[in-house]
Amino acid sequence: MFAKRLLQKVKNNNSSSSNQNNLPHGNLKSTDLNPHISLHYGVPSTASVLAFDPIQRLLAIGTLDGRIKVIGGDNIEGLLISPISLPYKSLEFLQNQGFLVSVSNGNDIQVWDLEHRCIASSLKWESNITAFSVICNTSFMYVGDEFGLMCVLKYDAEEGKLLQLPYHVPATSLTEASAVSQSYHESIVGILPQPCTSGNRVLIAYESGLIILWDISEAQIVVVRGNKDLQLDDEGFDTSPSAANDEPPDTTHSIQEEKEISSLCWASSSGTILAVGYVDGDIMLWNLSSSAINANQQAGRSPNGVVKLQLSSAKRRIPVIVLHWAADSQSNNNCRGQLFIYGGDEIGSEEVLTVLSLEWSSGIQTLRCVGRVDLTLAGSFADMILIPKAGSVENDVSGDLFVLTNPGNLHVYRDANLSTLASDSENASSLPAIPFPVVIPMTDPVLTASKLSVISKGENSPKALLEIASIMRTGASPAIAADPKWPLTGGVPSQLSFAEDKTVGRIYITGYGDGSVRIWDATYPVLSLILGLKDEALSTKDAQANSPVTALDFCSLSTSLAVGNKSGLVSVFKFYGSSEDTSFHFVTETEHEVRSVHQTKGLQCFAVFSLLSSPVQTLQYDSSGVKLAVGYECGRVAVLDVSTSSVLFLTDCASSSSSPVMSIVLDTFSDIGNLKSPKHSGSKNLKEPAESLAFILTRDSHVIVLNSMTGNMIIPRAMHPKTESSAISLHVIEHITLVSEASDEKEPENISQDSVTHIEPVKPIIGTEAKCDEVELHSSKETAYSREKLSDSFVLLCSKTALRLYTLKSLLQGNKKSIRKVKLGKPCCWATTIRKKGESACGLILLYETGVIEIR
């Protein structure tokens, strides 16, 4: 049972104390819980590499910690987590096959099955992989390593196996066939299947600058290029903004030193022009067509056909790290396009992504740079990728550009904007970029408060929320709605609709630093916006505008929403089924102003309480939604009667140190009067009327119990542990029978799986529909049930370093001694209780500062 897990206690206490450490911790296993991530929103902060499937229109983002985020159309997102938490060197789709291939820094090649969201097959490479490429529209892939060996792999989807084929090309074979003197341990830095050859030809680039075009079927070299025979027909083009390139120099320049290759890409759809970036910042465009080579030889010219580009004339430049080519589909001779470059600029210059508009006529020697644009980045560069337009697998200037920067920023430059680069590059320096449309904003605006509320079946609020949703969705704010022209359209969307029989089972409420509030339908893993409340609806002429939201609570029984902010203002909203004239209440500590207003249909503010100028720390409705408790940063507590828009009471500071109020629980007990004094602990008067209590927890771990109607102290003084620590939350656990003795327990360093369940995300979905879990989540109170509440309950105090459990009876009698204490092995920052419907057992979820989640 959950309670046994929480306390790590067994019912049988007859065993000797020497054997207690060997006792089982309970019968709950991690398999009974199966915690997993249903959906992951946004781009991970450690994102580092991109891949795209042009047919299925899916974008994959690899991270530095072994995760892969897959993004498709609207609200279609999934997260794949490798058991190996290492960065990815390479990430490529097996196009239109539903598989994704990743290569980690540990040289693990993994094939991911996107439909089943798991690793279908993996292969551990013995040497260091330095180059990787998938042959387009096939299941074959090339692997190059540090010793110059190129191998071929194939993924057999029917067998579910990644196979290494016997075909391989060692560096010795190529150097002997090319008659080029080269080290036998030369690393392969790039492998590019040549377009229009069905994978029969592949370009292999070595670290020292050697370039070989190899024919797989004929097992022979087609073209060899290298530093030794590199001779430029001119000194090249300086494409820096201060240079003029209309009249290139007429001198010849021969390069004899070795130039180390750092990047490469095809610069023509036919695979005849190759763009190569070097460590020294140079860019070479090579003509590899056989016809051009023969024509040059017959004319007595150099057969090399190469032109150099320089982004800067500085002597010390950063390496050319990334090269991508986008062809101009309007060009009849395939001699025009845009070259996207990261690197090549002077060391210490501003970090930009450079786009060169290039064109040539009869040969590469006639190349001209007709435009240059430097795109300013939103952070340090991580990766970029060109997204071809729908229906095309070829990069084109009419496609889209995705740029990934740190930490986890993804921006897209639309096709229309990229097309302007070639025609009007001078006015395109400030090209607008569209940020990745996040479902729930976290940083713009800044998320400052949130609340997940479960809506019980049978209440009127689900229908009311659906009415609100139907009203608000037609006029959703453009800043919130997704961009209808977003280029990613792949994946399978969830089958969600707002049909008449659909109910809202959960809502997620978010408050922001600009004072706005948004309510989301959280019934399914794919969240959808119900409505947004702007700051104008949350503030008055007497209160500070744009004050950050600091606390939220929602009562589904009364469809009432409470919002607290940093200026001490508490705004109360309720749902109006139709337009009507009603009263608006503005309440201060000394005045109660009533105004007549006309409320429209929907969620409208009907009362504002401005009692203190101290920030609101916590808000808590009682089970009926009539009373609302407000905890302030200054340590004071107010209890409001929402039905009459009045203040029941306002306390002095809950602790002598004026410590902020962290948690409030409002609850009702039928026999609490018999427990106030130890003298009456043996008898119970069931006819005694129920009493409403307010349990208040401050940051310095002081617990105060009040009568929530009068504000009178139930216990004469605040209770606090002997060892004070920073408190997080307080929870009342009702009617759990435990046999236990007062003892302290330290959290073991290596907790067994039978003791604590660590959440390991498995099988993340990509836009698939999920059922609503029959588990209730409580932030600081229990959901109201139609059952009598008994006094044989427990109070759980969660702090940063420990968990303490008290009986309600001992707490009300002023007993400071806990019946169970668990010292945590690492700092905790958040805690909540969970209860499965229909059961009295209760569980606990802990979130640590390290990001680890535990279920007890």
mmCIF file of N, CA and C in Angstrom, residues 49-131:
data_model
loop_
_atom_site.group_PDB
_atom_site.id
_atom_site.type_symbol
_atom_site.label_atom_id
_atom_site.label_comp_id
_atom_site.label_asym_id
_atom_site.label_seq_id
_atom_site.Cartn_x
_atom_site.Cartn_y
_atom_site.Cartn_z
ATOM 1 N N VAL A 49 21.763 18.717 -32.016
ATOM 2 C CA VAL A 49 21.841 18.253 -33.401
ATOM 3 C C VAL A 49 20.428 18.056 -33.939
ATOM 4 N N LEU A 50 20.266 18.302 -35.265
ATOM 5 C CA LEU A 50 18.960 18.244 -35.913
ATOM 6 C C LEU A 50 18.943 17.207 -37.021
ATOM 7 N N ALA A 51 17.751 16.650 -37.282
ATOM 8 C CA ALA A 51 17.526 15.754 -38.419
ATOM 9 C C ALA A 51 16.089 15.946 -38.880
ATOM 10 N N PHE A 52 15.833 15.662 -40.168
ATOM 11 C CA PHE A 52 14.500 15.906 -40.724
ATOM 12 C C PHE A 52 14.138 14.818 -41.721
ATOM 13 N N ASP A 53 12.879 14.389 -41.668
ATOM 14 C CA ASP A 53 12.323 13.466 -42.656
ATOM 15 C C ASP A 53 11.428 14.284 -43.579
ATOM 16 N N PRO A 54 11.865 14.543 -44.839
ATOM 17 C CA PRO A 54 11.095 15.421 -45.720
ATOM 18 C C PRO A 54 9.778 14.825 -46.188
ATOM 19 N N ILE A 55 9.613 13.518 -46.060
ATOM 20 C CA ILE A 55 8.381 12.883 -46.509
ATOM 21 C C ILE A 55 7.348 12.846 -45.386
ATOM 22 N N GLN A 56 7.757 12.384 -44.226
ATOM 23 C CA GLN A 56 6.843 12.336 -43.089
ATOM 24 C C GLN A 56 6.785 13.653 -42.332
ATOM 25 N N ARG A 57 7.635 14.623 -42.699
ATOM 26 C CA ARG A 57 7.630 15.969 -42.125
ATOM 27 C C ARG A 57 7.808 15.946 -40.619
ATOM 28 N N LEU A 58 8.811 15.216 -40.166
ATOM 29 C CA LEU A 58 9.146 15.119 -38.754
ATOM 30 C C LEU A 58 10.535 15.693 -38.520
ATOM 31 N N LEU A 59 10.693 16.418 -37.427
ATOM 32 C CA LEU A 59 11.978 16.979 -37.031
ATOM 33 C C LEU A 59 12.450 16.273 -35.771
ATOM 34 N N ALA A 60 13.704 15.820 -35.773
ATOM 35 C CA ALA A 60 14.302 15.179 -34.600
ATOM 36 C C ALA A 60 15.402 16.075 -34.056
ATOM 37 N N ILE A 61 15.462 16.173 -32.734
ATOM 38 C CA ILE A 61 16.450 17.011 -32.057
ATOM 39 C C ILE A 61 17.182 16.156 -31.039
ATOM 40 N N GLY A 62 18.482 15.928 -31.260
ATOM 41 C CA GLY A 62 19.284 15.170 -30.311
ATOM 42 C C GLY A 62 19.894 16.086 -29.266
ATOM 43 N N THR A 63 20.101 15.551 -28.068
ATOM 44 C CA THR A 63 20.614 16.348 -26.959
ATOM 45 C C THR A 63 21.972 15.834 -26.497
ATOM 46 N N LEU A 64 22.557 16.562 -25.572
ATOM 47 C CA LEU A 64 23.855 16.184 -25.018
ATOM 48 C C LEU A 64 23.743 15.108 -23.948
ATOM 49 N N ASP A 65 22.517 14.785 -23.524
ATOM 50 C CA ASP A 65 22.336 13.798 -22.462
ATOM 51 C C ASP A 65 21.564 12.567 -22.914
ATOM 52 N N GLY A 66 21.592 12.263 -24.215
ATOM 53 C CA GLY A 66 21.033 11.012 -24.704
ATOM 54 C C GLY A 66 19.555 11.026 -24.997
ATOM 55 N N ARG A 67 18.933 12.192 -25.043
ATOM 56 C CA ARG A 67 17.516 12.268 -25.383
ATOM 57 C C ARG A 67 17.336 12.695 -26.835
ATOM 58 N N ILE A 68 16.199 12.314 -27.407
ATOM 59 C CA ILE A 68 15.847 12.736 -28.760
ATOM 60 C C ILE A 68 14.410 13.240 -28.733
ATOM 61 N N LYS A 69 14.232 14.494 -29.077
ATOM 62 C CA LYS A 69 12.898 15.073 -29.172
ATOM 63 C C LYS A 69 12.439 14.989 -30.613
ATOM 64 N N VAL A 70 11.227 14.451 -30.831
ATOM 65 C CA VAL A 70 10.657 14.334 -32.167
ATOM 66 C C VAL A 70 9.441 15.245 -32.231
ATOM 67 N N ILE A 71 9.426 16.131 -33.232
ATOM 68 C CA ILE A 71 8.366 17.124 -33.359
ATOM 69 C C ILE A 71 7.714 16.973 -34.723
ATOM 70 N N GLY A 72 6.380 16.975 -34.740
ATOM 71 C CA GLY A 72 5.626 16.914 -35.978
ATOM 72 C C GLY A 72 4.715 18.114 -36.109
ATOM 73 N N GLY A 73 3.444 17.846 -36.408
ATOM 74 C CA GLY A 73 2.477 18.921 -36.562
ATOM 75 C C GLY A 73 2.055 19.505 -35.227
ATOM 76 N N ASP A 74 0.915 20.211 -35.241
ATOM 77 C CA ASP A 74 0.426 20.914 -34.058
ATOM 78 C C ASP A 74 0.213 19.955 -32.895
ATOM 79 N N ASN A 75 0.901 20.211 -31.784
ATOM 80 C CA ASN A 75 0.790 19.417 -30.549
ATOM 81 C C ASN A 75 1.275 17.984 -30.705
ATOM 82 N N ILE A 76 2.071 17.699 -31.724
ATOM 83 C CA ILE A 76 2.612 16.352 -31.902
ATOM 84 C C ILE A 76 4.080 16.385 -31.507
ATOM 85 N N GLU A 77 4.354 15.907 -30.306
ATOM 86 C CA GLU A 77 5.709 15.916 -29.777
ATOM 87 C C GLU A 77 5.947 14.633 -28.998
ATOM 88 N N GLY A 78 7.151 14.107 -29.090
ATOM 89 C CA GLY A 78 7.512 12.911 -28.347
ATOM 90 C C GLY A 78 8.950 12.981 -27.890
ATOM 91 N N LEU A 79 9.275 12.185 -26.891
ATOM 92 C CA LEU A 79 10.617 12.185 -26.324
ATOM 93 C C LEU A 79 11.128 10.756 -26.250
ATOM 94 N N LEU A 80 12.271 10.511 -26.879
ATOM 95 C CA LEU A 80 12.941 9.220 -26.826
ATOM 96 C C LEU A 80 14.156 9.355 -25.921
ATOM 97 N N ILE A 81 14.327 8.410 -25.027
ATOM 98 C CA ILE A 81 15.414 8.495 -24.053
ATOM 99 C C ILE A 81 16.294 7.264 -24.168
ATOM 100 N N SER A 82 17.560 7.495 -24.484
ATOM 101 C CA SER A 82 18.514 6.399 -24.607
ATOM 102 C C SER A 82 19.001 5.975 -23.226
ATOM 103 N N PRO A 83 19.247 4.683 -23.044
ATOM 104 C CA PRO A 83 19.839 4.246 -21.768
ATOM 105 C C PRO A 83 21.267 4.741 -21.592
ATOM 106 N N ILE A 84 21.854 5.249 -22.671
ATOM 107 C CA ILE A 84 23.218 5.787 -22.626
ATOM 108 C C ILE A 84 23.133 7.306 -22.686
ATOM 109 N N SER A 85 23.441 7.968 -21.593
ATOM 110 C CA SER A 85 23.297 9.429 -21.505
ATOM 111 C C SER A 85 24.534 10.131 -22.052
ATOM 112 N N LEU A 86 24.703 10.044 -23.369
ATOM 113 C CA LEU A 86 25.846 10.665 -24.034
ATOM 114 C C LEU A 86 25.360 11.542 -25.182
ATOM 115 N N PRO A 87 26.156 12.548 -25.574
ATOM 116 C CA PRO A 87 25.787 13.379 -26.722
ATOM 117 C C PRO A 87 25.748 12.560 -28.006
ATOM 118 N N TYR A 88 25.044 13.110 -28.994
ATOM 119 C CA TYR A 88 24.943 12.457 -30.295
ATOM 120 C C TYR A 88 25.875 13.134 -31.297
ATOM 121 N N LYS A 89 26.635 12.302 -32.021
ATOM 122 C CA LYS A 89 27.465 12.813 -33.112
ATOM 123 C C LYS A 89 26.628 13.062 -34.358
ATOM 124 N N SER A 90 25.706 12.134 -34.608
ATOM 125 C CA SER A 90 24.933 12.187 -35.843
ATOM 126 C C SER A 90 23.520 11.704 -35.579
ATOM 127 N N LEU A 91 22.593 12.241 -36.376
ATOM 128 C CA LEU A 91 21.181 11.883 -36.253
ATOM 129 C C LEU A 91 20.569 11.964 -37.641
ATOM 130 N N GLU A 92 20.027 10.841 -38.147
ATOM 131 C CA GLU A 92 19.438 10.821 -39.486
ATOM 132 C C GLU A 92 18.234 9.896 -39.516
ATOM 133 N N PHE A 93 17.223 10.276 -40.309
ATOM 134 C CA PHE A 93 16.046 9.447 -40.510
ATOM 135 C C PHE A 93 16.298 8.427 -41.614
ATOM 136 N N LEU A 94 15.722 7.248 -41.477
ATOM 137 C CA LEU A 94 15.502 6.373 -42.620
ATOM 138 C C LEU A 94 14.202 6.864 -43.231
ATOM 139 N N GLN A 95 14.307 7.676 -44.264
ATOM 140 C CA GLN A 95 13.187 8.477 -44.726
ATOM 141 C C GLN A 95 11.961 7.643 -45.072
ATOM 142 N N ASN A 96 10.816 8.097 -44.543
ATOM 143 C CA ASN A 96 9.503 7.511 -44.811
ATOM 144 C C ASN A 96 9.403 6.053 -44.383
ATOM 145 N N GLN A 97 10.214 5.641 -43.417
ATOM 146 C CA GLN A 97 10.176 4.263 -42.944
ATOM 147 C C GLN A 97 9.821 4.162 -41.462
ATOM 148 N N GLY A 98 9.752 5.296 -40.785
ATOM 149 C CA GLY A 98 9.406 5.280 -39.377
ATOM 150 C C GLY A 98 10.554 4.916 -38.466
ATOM 151 N N PHE A 99 11.785 5.098 -38.941
ATOM 152 C CA PHE A 99 12.964 4.779 -38.131
ATOM 153 C C PHE A 99 13.920 5.970 -38.122
ATOM 154 N N LEU A 100 14.632 6.091 -37.020
ATOM 155 C CA LEU A 100 15.605 7.156 -36.821
ATOM 156 C C LEU A 100 16.898 6.530 -36.330
ATOM 157 N N VAL A 101 18.034 6.921 -36.936
ATOM 158 C CA VAL A 101 19.332 6.349 -36.583
ATOM 159 C C VAL A 101 20.159 7.410 -35.867
ATOM 160 N N SER A 102 20.717 7.029 -34.732
ATOM 161 C CA SER A 102 21.553 7.942 -33.957
ATOM 162 C C SER A 102 22.918 7.321 -33.717
ATOM 163 N N VAL A 103 23.933 8.176 -33.651
ATOM 164 C CA VAL A 103 25.298 7.758 -33.331
ATOM 165 C C VAL A 103 25.750 8.590 -32.138
ATOM 166 N N SER A 104 26.091 7.927 -31.044
ATOM 167 C CA SER A 104 26.472 8.627 -29.820
ATOM 168 C C SER A 104 27.976 8.855 -29.771
ATOM 169 N N ASN A 105 28.405 9.666 -28.840
ATOM 170 C CA ASN A 105 29.833 9.894 -28.634
ATOM 171 C C ASN A 105 30.549 8.641 -28.158
ATOM 172 N N GLY A 106 29.793 7.694 -27.637
ATOM 173 C CA GLY A 106 30.367 6.414 -27.236
ATOM 174 C C GLY A 106 30.408 5.415 -28.361
ATOM 175 N N ASN A 107 30.099 5.873 -29.614
ATOM 176 C CA ASN A 107 30.131 5.040 -30.822
ATOM 177 C C ASN A 107 29.091 3.932 -30.782
ATOM 178 N N ASP A 108 27.946 4.228 -30.172
ATOM 179 C CA ASP A 108 26.800 3.325 -30.214
ATOM 180 C C ASP A 108 25.877 3.782 -31.328
ATOM 181 N N ILE A 109 25.597 2.875 -32.262
ATOM 182 C CA ILE A 109 24.662 3.154 -33.350
ATOM 183 C C ILE A 109 23.318 2.554 -32.961
ATOM 184 N N GLN A 110 22.301 3.396 -32.837
ATOM 185 C CA GLN A 110 20.983 2.955 -32.392
ATOM 186 C C GLN A 110 19.944 3.278 -33.449
ATOM 187 N N VAL A 111 19.078 2.298 -33.721
ATOM 188 C CA VAL A 111 17.953 2.489 -34.625
ATOM 189 C C VAL A 111 16.690 2.579 -33.779
ATOM 190 N N TRP A 112 15.992 3.703 -33.879
ATOM 191 C CA TRP A 112 14.791 3.950 -33.081
ATOM 192 C C TRP A 112 13.543 3.655 -33.903
ATOM 193 N N ASP A 113 12.626 2.892 -33.320
ATOM 194 C CA ASP A 113 11.319 2.632 -33.916
ATOM 195 C C ASP A 113 10.368 3.707 -33.403
ATOM 196 N N LEU A 114 9.958 4.618 -34.286
ATOM 197 C CA LEU A 114 9.133 5.742 -33.850
ATOM 198 C C LEU A 114 7.716 5.318 -33.500
ATOM 199 N N GLU A 115 7.204 4.292 -34.167
ATOM 200 C CA GLU A 115 5.836 3.851 -33.875
ATOM 201 C C GLU A 115 5.733 3.268 -32.479
ATOM 202 N N HIS A 116 6.721 2.450 -32.114
ATOM 203 C CA HIS A 116 6.700 1.811 -30.799
ATOM 204 C C HIS A 116 7.549 2.562 -29.780
ATOM 205 N N ARG A 117 8.185 3.646 -30.211
ATOM 206 C CA ARG A 117 8.925 4.544 -29.316
ATOM 207 C C ARG A 117 9.978 3.802 -28.498
ATOM 208 N N CYS A 118 10.784 3.040 -29.189
ATOM 209 C CA CYS A 118 11.815 2.263 -28.502
ATOM 210 C C CYS A 118 12.995 2.040 -29.447
ATOM 211 N N ILE A 119 14.094 1.526 -28.891
ATOM 212 C CA ILE A 119 15.255 1.164 -29.700
ATOM 213 C C ILE A 119 14.987 -0.183 -30.350
ATOM 214 N N ALA A 120 14.942 -0.201 -31.679
ATOM 215 C CA ALA A 120 14.677 -1.443 -32.395
ATOM 216 C C ALA A 120 15.923 -2.308 -32.480
ATOM 217 N N SER A 121 17.084 -1.681 -32.635
ATOM 218 C CA SER A 121 18.336 -2.425 -32.724
ATOM 219 C C SER A 121 19.491 -1.471 -32.445
ATOM 220 N N SER A 122 20.587 -2.023 -31.985
ATOM 221 C CA SER A 122 21.759 -1.194 -31.711
ATOM 222 C C SER A 122 23.022 -1.981 -32.019
ATOM 223 N N LEU A 123 24.091 -1.250 -32.248
ATOM 224 C CA LEU A 123 25.370 -1.859 -32.590
ATOM 225 C C LEU A 123 26.482 -1.024 -31.975
ATOM 226 N N LYS A 124 27.369 -1.683 -31.251
ATOM 227 C CA LYS A 124 28.509 -1.008 -30.644
ATOM 228 C C LYS A 124 29.691 -1.069 -31.600
ATOM 229 N N TRP A 125 30.161 0.114 -32.046
ATOM 230 C CA TRP A 125 31.283 0.175 -32.986
ATOM 231 C C TRP A 125 32.587 0.153 -32.200
ATOM 232 N N GLU A 126 33.526 -0.654 -32.673
ATOM 233 C CA GLU A 126 34.764 -0.846 -31.916
ATOM 234 C C GLU A 126 35.701 0.352 -32.006
ATOM 235 N N SER A 127 35.700 1.040 -33.128
ATOM 236 C CA SER A 127 36.587 2.197 -33.297
ATOM 237 C C SER A 127 35.776 3.484 -33.200
ATOM 238 N N ASN A 128 36.469 4.605 -33.246
ATOM 239 C CA ASN A 128 35.814 5.901 -33.134
ATOM 240 C C ASN A 128 35.183 6.290 -34.466
ATOM 241 N N ILE A 129 33.870 6.474 -34.471
ATOM 242 C CA ILE A 129 33.152 6.854 -35.685
ATOM 243 C C ILE A 129 33.372 8.342 -35.933
ATOM 244 N N THR A 130 33.860 8.672 -37.113
ATOM 245 C CA THR A 130 34.151 10.063 -37.457
ATOM 246 C C THR A 130 33.278 10.591 -38.587
ATOM 247 N N ALA A 131 32.516 9.715 -39.259
ATOM 248 C CA ALA A 131 31.618 10.136 -40.335
ATOM 249 C C ALA A 131 30.483 9.129 -40.442
#
